[in-house]
XYZ file of C-alpha atoms in Angstrom:
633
model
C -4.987 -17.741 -29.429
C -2.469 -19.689 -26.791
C -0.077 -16.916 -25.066
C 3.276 -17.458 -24.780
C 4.833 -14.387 -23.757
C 2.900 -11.914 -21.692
C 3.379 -8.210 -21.111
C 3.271 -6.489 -17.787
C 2.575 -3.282 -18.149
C 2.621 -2.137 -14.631
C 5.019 -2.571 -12.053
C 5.804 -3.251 -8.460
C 3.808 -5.744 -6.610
C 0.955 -6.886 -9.318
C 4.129 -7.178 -11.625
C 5.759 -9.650 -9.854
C 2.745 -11.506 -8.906
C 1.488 -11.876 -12.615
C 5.053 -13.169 -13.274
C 4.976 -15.617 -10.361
C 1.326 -17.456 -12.459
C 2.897 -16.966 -15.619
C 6.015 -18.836 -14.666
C 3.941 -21.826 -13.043
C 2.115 -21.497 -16.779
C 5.530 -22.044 -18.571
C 4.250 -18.506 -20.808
C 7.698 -16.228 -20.948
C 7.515 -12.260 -19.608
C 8.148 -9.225 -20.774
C 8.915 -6.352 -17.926
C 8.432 -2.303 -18.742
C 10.583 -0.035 -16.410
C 10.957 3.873 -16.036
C 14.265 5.550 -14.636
C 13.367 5.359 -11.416
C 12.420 1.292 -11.676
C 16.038 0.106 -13.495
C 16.787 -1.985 -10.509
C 13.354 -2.655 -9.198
C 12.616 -6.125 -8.008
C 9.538 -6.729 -10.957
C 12.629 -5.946 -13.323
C 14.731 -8.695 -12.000
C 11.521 -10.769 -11.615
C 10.933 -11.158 -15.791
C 12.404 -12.999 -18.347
C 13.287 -9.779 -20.016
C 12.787 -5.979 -19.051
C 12.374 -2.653 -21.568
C 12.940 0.514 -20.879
C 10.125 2.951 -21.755
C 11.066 6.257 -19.931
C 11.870 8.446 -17.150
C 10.527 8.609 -13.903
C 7.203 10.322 -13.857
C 4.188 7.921 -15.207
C 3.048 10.034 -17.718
C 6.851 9.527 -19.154
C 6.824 6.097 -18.764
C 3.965 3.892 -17.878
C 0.927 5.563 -19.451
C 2.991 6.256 -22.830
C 0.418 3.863 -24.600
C 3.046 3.725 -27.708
C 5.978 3.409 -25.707
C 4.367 -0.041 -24.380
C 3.578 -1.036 -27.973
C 6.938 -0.792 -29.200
C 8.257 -2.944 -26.363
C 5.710 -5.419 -27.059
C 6.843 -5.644 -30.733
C 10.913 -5.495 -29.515
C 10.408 -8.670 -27.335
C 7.612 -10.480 -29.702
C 4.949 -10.509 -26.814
C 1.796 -12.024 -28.116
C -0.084 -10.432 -25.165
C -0.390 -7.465 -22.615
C -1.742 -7.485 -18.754
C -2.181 -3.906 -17.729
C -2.613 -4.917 -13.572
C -4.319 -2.291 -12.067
C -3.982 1.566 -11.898
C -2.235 3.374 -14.670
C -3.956 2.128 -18.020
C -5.998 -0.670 -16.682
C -9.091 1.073 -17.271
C -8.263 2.901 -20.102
C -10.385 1.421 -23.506
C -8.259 3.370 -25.851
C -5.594 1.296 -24.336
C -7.419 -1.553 -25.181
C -8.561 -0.969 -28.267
C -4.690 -0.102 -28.968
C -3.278 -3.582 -27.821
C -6.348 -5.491 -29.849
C -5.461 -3.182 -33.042
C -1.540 -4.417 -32.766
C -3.083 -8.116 -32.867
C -1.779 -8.766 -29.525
C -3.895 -10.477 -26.892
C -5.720 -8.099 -24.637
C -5.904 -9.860 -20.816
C -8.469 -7.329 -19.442
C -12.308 -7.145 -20.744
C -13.693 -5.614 -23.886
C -13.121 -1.946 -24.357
C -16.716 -1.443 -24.557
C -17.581 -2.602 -21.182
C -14.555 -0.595 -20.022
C -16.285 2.731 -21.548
C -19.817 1.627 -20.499
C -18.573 1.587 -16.877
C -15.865 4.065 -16.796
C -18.035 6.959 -16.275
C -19.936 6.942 -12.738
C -22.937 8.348 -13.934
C -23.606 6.016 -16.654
C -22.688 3.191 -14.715
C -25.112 3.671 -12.558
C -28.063 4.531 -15.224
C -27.116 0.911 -16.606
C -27.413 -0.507 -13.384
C -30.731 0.989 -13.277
C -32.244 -0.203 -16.027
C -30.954 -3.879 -14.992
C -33.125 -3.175 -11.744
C -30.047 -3.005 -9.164
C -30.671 -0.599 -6.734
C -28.736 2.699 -7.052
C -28.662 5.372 -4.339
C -31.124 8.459 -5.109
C -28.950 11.545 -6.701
C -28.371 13.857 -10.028
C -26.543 12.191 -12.559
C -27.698 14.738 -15.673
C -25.510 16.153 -17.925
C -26.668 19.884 -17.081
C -23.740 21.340 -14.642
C -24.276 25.015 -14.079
C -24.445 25.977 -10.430
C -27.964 26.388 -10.492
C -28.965 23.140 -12.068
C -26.572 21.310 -9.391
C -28.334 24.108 -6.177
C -31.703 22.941 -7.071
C -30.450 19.381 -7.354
C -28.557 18.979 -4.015
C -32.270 20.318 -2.393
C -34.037 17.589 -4.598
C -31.787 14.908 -3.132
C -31.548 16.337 0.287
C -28.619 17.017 2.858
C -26.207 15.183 3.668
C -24.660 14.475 -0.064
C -21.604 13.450 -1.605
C -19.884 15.429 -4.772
C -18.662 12.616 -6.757
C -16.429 13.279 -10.271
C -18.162 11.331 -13.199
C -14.445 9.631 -13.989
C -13.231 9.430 -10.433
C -11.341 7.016 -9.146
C -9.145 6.346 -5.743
C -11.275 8.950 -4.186
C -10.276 11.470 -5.873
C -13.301 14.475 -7.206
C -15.266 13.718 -3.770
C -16.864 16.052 -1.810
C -18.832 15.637 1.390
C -21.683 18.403 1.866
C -23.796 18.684 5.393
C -25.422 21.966 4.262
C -26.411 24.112 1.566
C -24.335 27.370 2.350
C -21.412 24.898 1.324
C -22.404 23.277 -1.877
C -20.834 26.079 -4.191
C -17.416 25.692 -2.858
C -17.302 22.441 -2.269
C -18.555 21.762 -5.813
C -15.833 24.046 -7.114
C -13.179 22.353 -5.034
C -14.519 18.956 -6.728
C -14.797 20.362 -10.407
C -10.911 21.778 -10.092
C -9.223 18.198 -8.702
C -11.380 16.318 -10.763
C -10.140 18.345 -13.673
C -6.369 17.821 -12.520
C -6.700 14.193 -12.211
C -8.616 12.855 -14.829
C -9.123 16.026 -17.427
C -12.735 16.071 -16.995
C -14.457 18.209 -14.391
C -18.404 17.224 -14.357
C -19.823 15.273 -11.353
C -22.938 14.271 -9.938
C -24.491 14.159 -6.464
C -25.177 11.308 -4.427
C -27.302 10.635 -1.392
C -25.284 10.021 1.525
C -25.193 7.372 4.056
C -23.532 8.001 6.741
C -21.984 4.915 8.118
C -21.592 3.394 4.901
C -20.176 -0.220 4.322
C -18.367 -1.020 1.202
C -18.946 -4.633 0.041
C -18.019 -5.752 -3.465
C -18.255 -8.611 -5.358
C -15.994 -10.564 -7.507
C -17.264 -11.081 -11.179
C -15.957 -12.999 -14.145
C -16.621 -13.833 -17.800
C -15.948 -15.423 -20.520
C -16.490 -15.020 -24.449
C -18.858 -17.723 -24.516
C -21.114 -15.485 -22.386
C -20.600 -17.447 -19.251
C -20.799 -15.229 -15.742
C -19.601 -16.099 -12.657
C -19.077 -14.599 -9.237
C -16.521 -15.738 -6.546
C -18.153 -13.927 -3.197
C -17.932 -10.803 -1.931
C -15.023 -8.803 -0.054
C -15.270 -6.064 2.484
C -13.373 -3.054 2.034
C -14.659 -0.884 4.605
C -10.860 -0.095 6.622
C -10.432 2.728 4.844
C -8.774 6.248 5.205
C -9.270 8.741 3.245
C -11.250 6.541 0.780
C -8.276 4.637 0.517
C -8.814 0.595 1.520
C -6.505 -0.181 4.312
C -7.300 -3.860 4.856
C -9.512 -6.053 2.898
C -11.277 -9.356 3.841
C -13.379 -11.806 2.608
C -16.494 -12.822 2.647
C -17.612 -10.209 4.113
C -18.505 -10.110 8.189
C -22.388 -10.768 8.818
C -23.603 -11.809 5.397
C -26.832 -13.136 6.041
C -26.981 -15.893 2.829
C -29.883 -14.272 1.420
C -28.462 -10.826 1.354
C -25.295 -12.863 -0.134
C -27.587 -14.084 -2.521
C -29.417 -10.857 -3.914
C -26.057 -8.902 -3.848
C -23.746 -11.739 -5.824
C -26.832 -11.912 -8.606
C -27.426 -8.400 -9.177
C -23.596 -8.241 -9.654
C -23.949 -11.294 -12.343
C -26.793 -9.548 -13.911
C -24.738 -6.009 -14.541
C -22.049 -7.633 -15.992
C -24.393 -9.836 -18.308
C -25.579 -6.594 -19.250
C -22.479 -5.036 -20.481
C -21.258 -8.581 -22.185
C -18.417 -8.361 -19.599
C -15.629 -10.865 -20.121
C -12.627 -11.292 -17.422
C -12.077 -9.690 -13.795
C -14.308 -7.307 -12.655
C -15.664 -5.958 -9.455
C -19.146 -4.750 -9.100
C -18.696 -2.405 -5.695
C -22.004 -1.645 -3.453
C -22.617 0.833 -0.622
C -23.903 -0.581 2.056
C -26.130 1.184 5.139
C -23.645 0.134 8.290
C -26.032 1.320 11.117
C -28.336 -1.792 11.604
C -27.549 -5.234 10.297
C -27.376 -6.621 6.301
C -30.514 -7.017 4.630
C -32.158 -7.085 1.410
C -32.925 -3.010 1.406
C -29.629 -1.735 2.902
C -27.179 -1.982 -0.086
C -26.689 0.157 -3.630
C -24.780 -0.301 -6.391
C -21.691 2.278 -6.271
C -19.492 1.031 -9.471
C -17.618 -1.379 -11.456
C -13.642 -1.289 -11.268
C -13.284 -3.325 -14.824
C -10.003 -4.311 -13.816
C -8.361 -6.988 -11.464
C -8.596 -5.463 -7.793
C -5.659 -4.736 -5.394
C -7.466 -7.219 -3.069
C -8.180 -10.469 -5.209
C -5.646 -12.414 -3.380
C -8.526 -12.623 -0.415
C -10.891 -14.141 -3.273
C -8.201 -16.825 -4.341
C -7.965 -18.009 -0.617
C -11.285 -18.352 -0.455
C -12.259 -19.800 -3.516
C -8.541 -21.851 -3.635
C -8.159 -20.017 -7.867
C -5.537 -18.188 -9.505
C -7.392 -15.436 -10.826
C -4.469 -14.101 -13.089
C -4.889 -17.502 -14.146
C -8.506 -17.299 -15.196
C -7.547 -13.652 -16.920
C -4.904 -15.741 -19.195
C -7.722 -18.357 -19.813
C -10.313 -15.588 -21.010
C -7.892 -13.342 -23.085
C -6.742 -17.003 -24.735
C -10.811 -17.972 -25.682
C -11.350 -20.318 -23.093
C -14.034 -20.996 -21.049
C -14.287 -20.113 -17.038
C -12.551 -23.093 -15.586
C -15.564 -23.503 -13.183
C -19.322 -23.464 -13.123
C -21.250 -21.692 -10.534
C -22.205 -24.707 -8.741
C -18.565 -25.874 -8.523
C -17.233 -22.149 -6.858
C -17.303 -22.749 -3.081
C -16.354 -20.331 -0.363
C -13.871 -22.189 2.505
C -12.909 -20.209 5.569
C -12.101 -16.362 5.575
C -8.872 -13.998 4.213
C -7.700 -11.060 5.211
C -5.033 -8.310 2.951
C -3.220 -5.543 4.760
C -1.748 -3.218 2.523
C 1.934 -2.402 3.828
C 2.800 0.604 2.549
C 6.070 2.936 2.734
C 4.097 5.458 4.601
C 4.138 7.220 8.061
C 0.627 7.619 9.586
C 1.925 9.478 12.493
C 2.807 12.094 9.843
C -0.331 12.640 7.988
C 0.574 9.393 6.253
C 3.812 11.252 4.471
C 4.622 8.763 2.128
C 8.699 7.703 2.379
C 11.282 7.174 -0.171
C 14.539 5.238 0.006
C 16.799 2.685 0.718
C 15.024 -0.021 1.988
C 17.530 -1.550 4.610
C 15.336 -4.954 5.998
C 11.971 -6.094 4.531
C 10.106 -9.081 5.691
C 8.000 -11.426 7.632
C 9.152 -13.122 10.925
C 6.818 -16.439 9.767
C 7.879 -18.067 6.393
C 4.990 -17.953 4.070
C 3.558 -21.088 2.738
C 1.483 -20.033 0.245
C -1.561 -21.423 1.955
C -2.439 -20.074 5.498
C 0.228 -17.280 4.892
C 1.028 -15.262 1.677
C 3.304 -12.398 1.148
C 3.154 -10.283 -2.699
C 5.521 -7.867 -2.628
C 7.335 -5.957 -5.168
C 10.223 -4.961 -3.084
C 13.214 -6.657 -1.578
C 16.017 -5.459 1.224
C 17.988 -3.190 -0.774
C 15.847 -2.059 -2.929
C 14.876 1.544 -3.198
C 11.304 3.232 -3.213
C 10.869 5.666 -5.486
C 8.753 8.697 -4.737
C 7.266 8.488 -7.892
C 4.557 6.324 -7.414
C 1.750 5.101 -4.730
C 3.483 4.323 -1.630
C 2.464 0.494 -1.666
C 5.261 -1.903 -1.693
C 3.310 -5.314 -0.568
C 0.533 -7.162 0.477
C 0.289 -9.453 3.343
C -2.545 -12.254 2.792
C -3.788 -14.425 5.464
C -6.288 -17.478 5.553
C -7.940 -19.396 8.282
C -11.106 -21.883 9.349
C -12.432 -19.013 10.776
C -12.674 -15.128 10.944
C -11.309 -15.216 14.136
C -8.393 -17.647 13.328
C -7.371 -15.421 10.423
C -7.467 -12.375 12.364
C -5.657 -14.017 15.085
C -2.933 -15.004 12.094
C -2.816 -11.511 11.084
C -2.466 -9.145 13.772
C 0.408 -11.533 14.989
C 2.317 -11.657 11.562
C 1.729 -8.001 11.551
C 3.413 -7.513 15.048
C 6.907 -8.888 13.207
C 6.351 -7.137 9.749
C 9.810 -5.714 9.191
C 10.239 -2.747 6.955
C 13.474 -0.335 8.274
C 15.305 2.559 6.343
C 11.522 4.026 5.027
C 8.527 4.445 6.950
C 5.902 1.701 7.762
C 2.354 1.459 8.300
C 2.567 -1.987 9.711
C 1.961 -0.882 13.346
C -0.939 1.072 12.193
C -2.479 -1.980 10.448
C -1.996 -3.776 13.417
C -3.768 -1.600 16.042
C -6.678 -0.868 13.598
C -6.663 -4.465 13.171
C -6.808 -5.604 17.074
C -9.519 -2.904 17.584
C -12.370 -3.797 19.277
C -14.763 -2.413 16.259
C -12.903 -4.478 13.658
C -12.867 -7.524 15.202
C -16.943 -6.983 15.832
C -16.890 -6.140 12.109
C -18.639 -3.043 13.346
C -16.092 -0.735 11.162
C -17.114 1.331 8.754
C -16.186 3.395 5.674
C -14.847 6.847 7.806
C -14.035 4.707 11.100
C -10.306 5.865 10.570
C -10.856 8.802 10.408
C -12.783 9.283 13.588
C -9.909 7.236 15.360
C -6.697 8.637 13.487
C -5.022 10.051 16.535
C -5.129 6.654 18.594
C -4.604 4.501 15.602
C -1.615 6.315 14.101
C 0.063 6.908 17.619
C 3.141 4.822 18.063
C 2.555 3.554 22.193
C 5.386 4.751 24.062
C 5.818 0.909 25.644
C 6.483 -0.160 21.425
C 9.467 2.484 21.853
C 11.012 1.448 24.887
C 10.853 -2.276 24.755
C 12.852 -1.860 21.257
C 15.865 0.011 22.991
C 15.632 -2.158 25.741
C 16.026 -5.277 23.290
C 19.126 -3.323 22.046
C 20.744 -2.851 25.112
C 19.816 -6.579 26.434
C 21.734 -8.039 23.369
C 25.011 -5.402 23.544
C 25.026 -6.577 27.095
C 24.749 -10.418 26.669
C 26.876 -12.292 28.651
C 27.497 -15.211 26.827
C 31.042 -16.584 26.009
C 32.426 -14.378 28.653
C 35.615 -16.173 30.143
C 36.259 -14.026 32.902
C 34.635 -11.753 35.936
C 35.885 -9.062 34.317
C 34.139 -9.701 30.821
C 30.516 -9.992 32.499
C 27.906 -7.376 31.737
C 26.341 -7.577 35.308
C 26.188 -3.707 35.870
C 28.245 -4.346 39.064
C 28.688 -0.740 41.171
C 30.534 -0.533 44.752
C 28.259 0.704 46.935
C 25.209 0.480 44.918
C 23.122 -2.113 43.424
C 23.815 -3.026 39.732
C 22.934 -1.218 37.002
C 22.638 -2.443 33.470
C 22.458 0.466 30.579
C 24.207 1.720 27.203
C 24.307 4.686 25.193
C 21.679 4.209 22.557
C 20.472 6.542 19.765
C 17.133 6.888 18.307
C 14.403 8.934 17.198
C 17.625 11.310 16.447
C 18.588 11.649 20.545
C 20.716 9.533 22.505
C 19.868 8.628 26.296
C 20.778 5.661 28.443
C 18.940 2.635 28.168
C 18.465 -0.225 30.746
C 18.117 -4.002 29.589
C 15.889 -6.205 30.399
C 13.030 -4.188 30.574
C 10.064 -6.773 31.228
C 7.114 -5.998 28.666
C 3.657 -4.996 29.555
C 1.165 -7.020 29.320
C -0.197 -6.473 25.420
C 3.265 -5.966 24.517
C 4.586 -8.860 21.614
C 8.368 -9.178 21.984
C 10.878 -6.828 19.687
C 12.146 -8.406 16.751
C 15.998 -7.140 16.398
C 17.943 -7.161 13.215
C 21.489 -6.525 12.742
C 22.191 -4.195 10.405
C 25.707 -2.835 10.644
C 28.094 -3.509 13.940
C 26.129 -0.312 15.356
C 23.242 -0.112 13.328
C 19.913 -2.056 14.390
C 16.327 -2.405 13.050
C 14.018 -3.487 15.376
C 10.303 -4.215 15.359
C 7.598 -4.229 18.497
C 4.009 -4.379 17.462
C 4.671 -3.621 13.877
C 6.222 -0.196 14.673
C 10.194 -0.682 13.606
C 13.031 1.941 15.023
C 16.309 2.458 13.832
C 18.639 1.551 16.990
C 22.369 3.405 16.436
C 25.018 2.828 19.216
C 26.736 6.046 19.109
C 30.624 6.013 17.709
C 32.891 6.677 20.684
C 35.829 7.094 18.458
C 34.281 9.211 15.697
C 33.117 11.348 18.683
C 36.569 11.478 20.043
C 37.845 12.615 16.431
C 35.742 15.109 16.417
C 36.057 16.543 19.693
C 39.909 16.609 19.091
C 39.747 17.541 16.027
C 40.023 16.050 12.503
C 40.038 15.724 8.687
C 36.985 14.056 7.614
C 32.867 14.810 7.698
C 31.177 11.199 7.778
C 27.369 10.465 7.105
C 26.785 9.105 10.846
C 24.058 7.423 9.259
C 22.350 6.030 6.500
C 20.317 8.809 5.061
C 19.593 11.578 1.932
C 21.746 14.223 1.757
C 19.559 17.822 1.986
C 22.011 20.351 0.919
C 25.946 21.216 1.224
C 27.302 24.012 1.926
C 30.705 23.468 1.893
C 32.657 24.303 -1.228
C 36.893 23.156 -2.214
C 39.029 25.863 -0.755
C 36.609 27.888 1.362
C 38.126 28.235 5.020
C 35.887 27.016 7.902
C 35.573 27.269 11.407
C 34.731 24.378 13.932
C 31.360 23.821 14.138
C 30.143 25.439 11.101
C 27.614 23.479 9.134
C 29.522 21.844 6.132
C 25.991 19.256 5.103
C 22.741 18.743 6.318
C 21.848 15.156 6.278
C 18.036 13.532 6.659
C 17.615 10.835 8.097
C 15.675 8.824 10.601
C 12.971 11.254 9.714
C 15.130 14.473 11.023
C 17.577 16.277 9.557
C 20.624 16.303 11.062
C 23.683 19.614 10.694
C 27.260 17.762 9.862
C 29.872 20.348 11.123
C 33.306 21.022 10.457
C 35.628 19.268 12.986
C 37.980 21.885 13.236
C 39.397 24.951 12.237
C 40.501 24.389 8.812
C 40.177 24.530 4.400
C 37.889 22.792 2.607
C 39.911 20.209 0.334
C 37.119 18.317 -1.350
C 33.512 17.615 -1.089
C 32.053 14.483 -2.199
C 28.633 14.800 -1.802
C 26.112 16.502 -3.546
C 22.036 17.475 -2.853
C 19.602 14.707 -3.472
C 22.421 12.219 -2.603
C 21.721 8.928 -1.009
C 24.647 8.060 1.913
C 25.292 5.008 3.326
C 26.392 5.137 7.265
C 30.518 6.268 7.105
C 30.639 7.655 3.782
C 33.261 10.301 3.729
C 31.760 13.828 2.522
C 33.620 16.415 3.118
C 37.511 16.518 3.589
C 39.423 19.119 4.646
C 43.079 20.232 4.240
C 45.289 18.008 6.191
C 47.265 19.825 9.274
């Protein structure tokens, strides 16, 4: 069947990239949106948008009937699940197929042959792929799993049989653990996915994870497109992705791409898929150092590293497949040119534990213009947007292609250094520095790398900090179009050399800054935004800071008195305490206001009545909104 209006039922940044191949396909699209996604830029992004619920997922985007019905509202002849949420889910499937709408994901049969990590893995067996020795039984008393863990030998992993996103996984370096450890896995991987067996899994202990990129078609044609390493990860989350994958030795390339052929072959697998392999990271590739993990049967986060390499559209491909056509290329014809990297940018603070951050995004972007080629930026969000805290806390991808490795990495630690993303938190500085490691750029990273180098690598450096303020103050105290003595910025002092500084806020403290601070050495120069008259965003290494030059005159107000409580900021109101007609006294706390990752007291001017109050908890405030009045004297 031809497809002429297609179905996203996701959202975000897979949303608007789907969109972006539809539109260059001339096939129309239908958007789904919760509450919390009514303005959201993959709404504005389709050629229509339905609303299918509120804000949690389970409300909204895994409501398989919900979907359904906005399929039929719109006449959509086909739905693309992206990834997450019900991209792996064969009763989903089976659901779309049943309305007679085009499914663009593979059989629900090879979904539910690979779904379960256990069963994946005896299929992968019996195709002769190498699997890493464990229990994968159906027996899950404590004894059964005791004896088990001894039969496969310490160090193991605890793995849920429907995990996913590392979720149900348990390392264990001894037996006097197992029991708890087990029960910790059995209780999350009940939470998360309603069922609570797992298995046990040899462990290796600096483990690689190299996947490969698999596709078919109906006429039982199989294809791969390379592999990708994945192995930046924290907390068994992938961080940055690249591709092919650093020291492939071709025959290694060779043995891994065809067993990944021959499992999908052996499930009839038609569309994306990724068959995912552990790999031993302690002494170079070879033919006896990698396993078969398991198969995501889904498009992957990181497939824009495979299109650069490979110069395809696989969303393109997905449409061909779901449509009954054939795999636009033949083996032979797939070639591999230079390498990719993805960093994930996420709304996210790694200094904190990686928090995740929600709000009012106030600048978003690159420094570089992306051309599509050498430089590509998929994102779902836009300055002024908002991030829900709904969700996962990525907002965009940043894709970059070169000759070599070392020309793309070059390309992306410097685009990194400029990634703007002010008003929520950023990872981009942490990208960055895990990024211009010496490890990484050796390729000599591994699975838990991170997290044996999370203190350095989440750190913001101290000369990122300063040379931002400094770029603030250098810019307030430009000379230029100064038409008198008097007008110059020179820090002129009798008696004493000059002195150039200004008031600047930041980090919720204000403190004198001097310009023209010269930058160390491994320092890249601060990016600096404008965001209101007193408001800047700027951005050294990756790491932005909101810059505030403090109000003289609201000060004054306030230390003389006045009428009026103003956010001094843009931020999310915490609480109020004031109330219409309650009498205060100066310096009470009226609001308490977070933002710039504190909270911050807003206190009553002056003696006084409370006359109105125009702010409530859970409020978002832009910098001057009036809050709280009082009685006029």
């Amino acid at each position: 069947m031809k497809i002429t209006k297609l179905l996203v039922a996701n959202r975000g940044e897979i949303a608007v990239r789907i969109f972006r191949t539809c539109r260059r396909l001339g096939i129309a699209t239908v958007a789904v949106y919760s509450d919390a996604d009514r303005a959201a830029m993959h709404v504005r992004e389709a050629d229509e948008a339905v609303h299918i619920g509120a804000a949690p997922a389970g409300e909204s985007y895994l409501r398989v009937e919900a979907i359904l019905q906005a399929a039929a509202q719109t006449g959509a002849d086909a739905v693309h699940p992206g990834y997450g949420f019900l991209s792996e889910n064969a009763a989903f499937a089976e659901a779309v197929l049943a309305a007679g709408l085009a499914w663009v994901g593979p059989p629900p049969a090879a979904i539910r042959s690979m779904g379960p990590k256990d069963e994946a893995k005896r299929i992968a067996e019996d195709a002769g792929i190498p699997v890493l020795p464990g229990y994968r039984d159906e027996a899950q008393d404590i004894l059964t799993l005791t004896k088990a863990a001894e039969t496969v030998g310490y160090p193991l992993l605890i793995k849920a049989v429907a995990g996913g996103g590392g979720r149900g996984i348990r390392q264990v370096s001894r037996a006097a653990d197992l029991e708890a450890e087990l029960t910790s896995a059995v209780r999350e991987a009940e939470a998360s996915f309603g069922d609570g067996r797992v298995m046990l899994e040899k462990l290796v202990e600096r483990p690689r994870h190299i996947e490969v990129q698999v596709f078919g078609d109906s006429q039982g044609n199989v294809v791969h497109l390379f592999e990708r390493d994945c192995s930046l990860q924290r907390r068994r989350q992938k961080v940055i992705e690249e591709a092919p994958a650093p020291g492939m030795p071709e025959a290694v390339r060779k043995a891994m791409t065809d067993a990944a052929v021959k499992l999908a072959r052996s499930v009839g697998y038609q569309g994306a898929g990724t068959v995912e392999f552990i790999v031993d990271g302690s002494r170079p590739l070879a033919l006896d150092t990698f396993w078969f993990l398991e198969m995501n049967t889904r498009l992957q986060v990181e497939h824009p590293v495979t299109e650069a390499i490979t110069g395809t559209d696989l969303v393109e491909w997905q449409i061909i497949v779901a449509s009954g056509g054939k795999l636009p290329l033949k083996q032979k014809d797939i070639r591999l040119n230079g390498h990719a990297f993805e960093a994930r940018i996420c709304a996210e603070d790694p200094a904190e534990g990686f928090r995740p951050g929600a709000g009012l995004i106030l600048e978003f972007g690159l420094l570089e213009e992306p051309d599509g080629e050498t430089l590509r930026w998929d994102a779902g969000f836009q300055s002024g947007d908002r991030v829900p805290s709904n969700y996962d806390s990525m907002i965009a991808k940043l894709i970059v292609h070169g000759e070599t490795r070392g020309a793309a990495l070059k390309h992306l630690t410097d685009t990194l250094a400029h990634t703007q993303l002010a008003g929520v938190p950023s990872n981009a500085g942490f990208l960055r520095r895990c990024a211009l490691s010496g490890e990484f750029a050796g390729g000599t990273h591994h699975v838990n790398w991170i997290g044996e180098n999370l203190d350095t690598l989440a750190a913001v450096p101290d000369a990122h900090r300063a040379a931002s303020l400094s770029a603030v103050a250098t810019l307030l105290l430009d000379d230029e179009g100064a038409v008198s003595p008097w007008d110059l910025h020179d820090g002129f002092r009798l008696n004493a050399g000059p002195c150039r500084t200004v008031l600047l806020a930041a980090d919720g403290a204000a403190r004198l800054i001097e310009a023209d601070t010269p930058l160390t050495d491994d320092t890249p120069f601060p990016l600096v935004t404008d965001l209101t008259p007193r408001r800047y965003a700027v951005t050294t290494g990756g790491d932005t800071f909101l810059v505030t030059v403090p109000e003289y005159t609201a000060d004054a107000d306030a230390a003389l008195g006045g009428d009026v409580v103003k956010a001094p900021m843009p931020g999310k109101v915490i609480s109020v305490l004031a109330a219409p007609g309650a009498a205060v006294i100066r310096g009470d706390t009226l609001a308490v206001l977070e933002a710039m990752k504190m909270e911050h007291a807003l206190t009553a001017p002056r003696d006084g009545i409370i006359e109105a109050v125009h702010a409530k908890a859970g409020q978002q405030v832009a910098d001057g909104d009036v809050l709280v009045m009082l009685v006029e004297e």
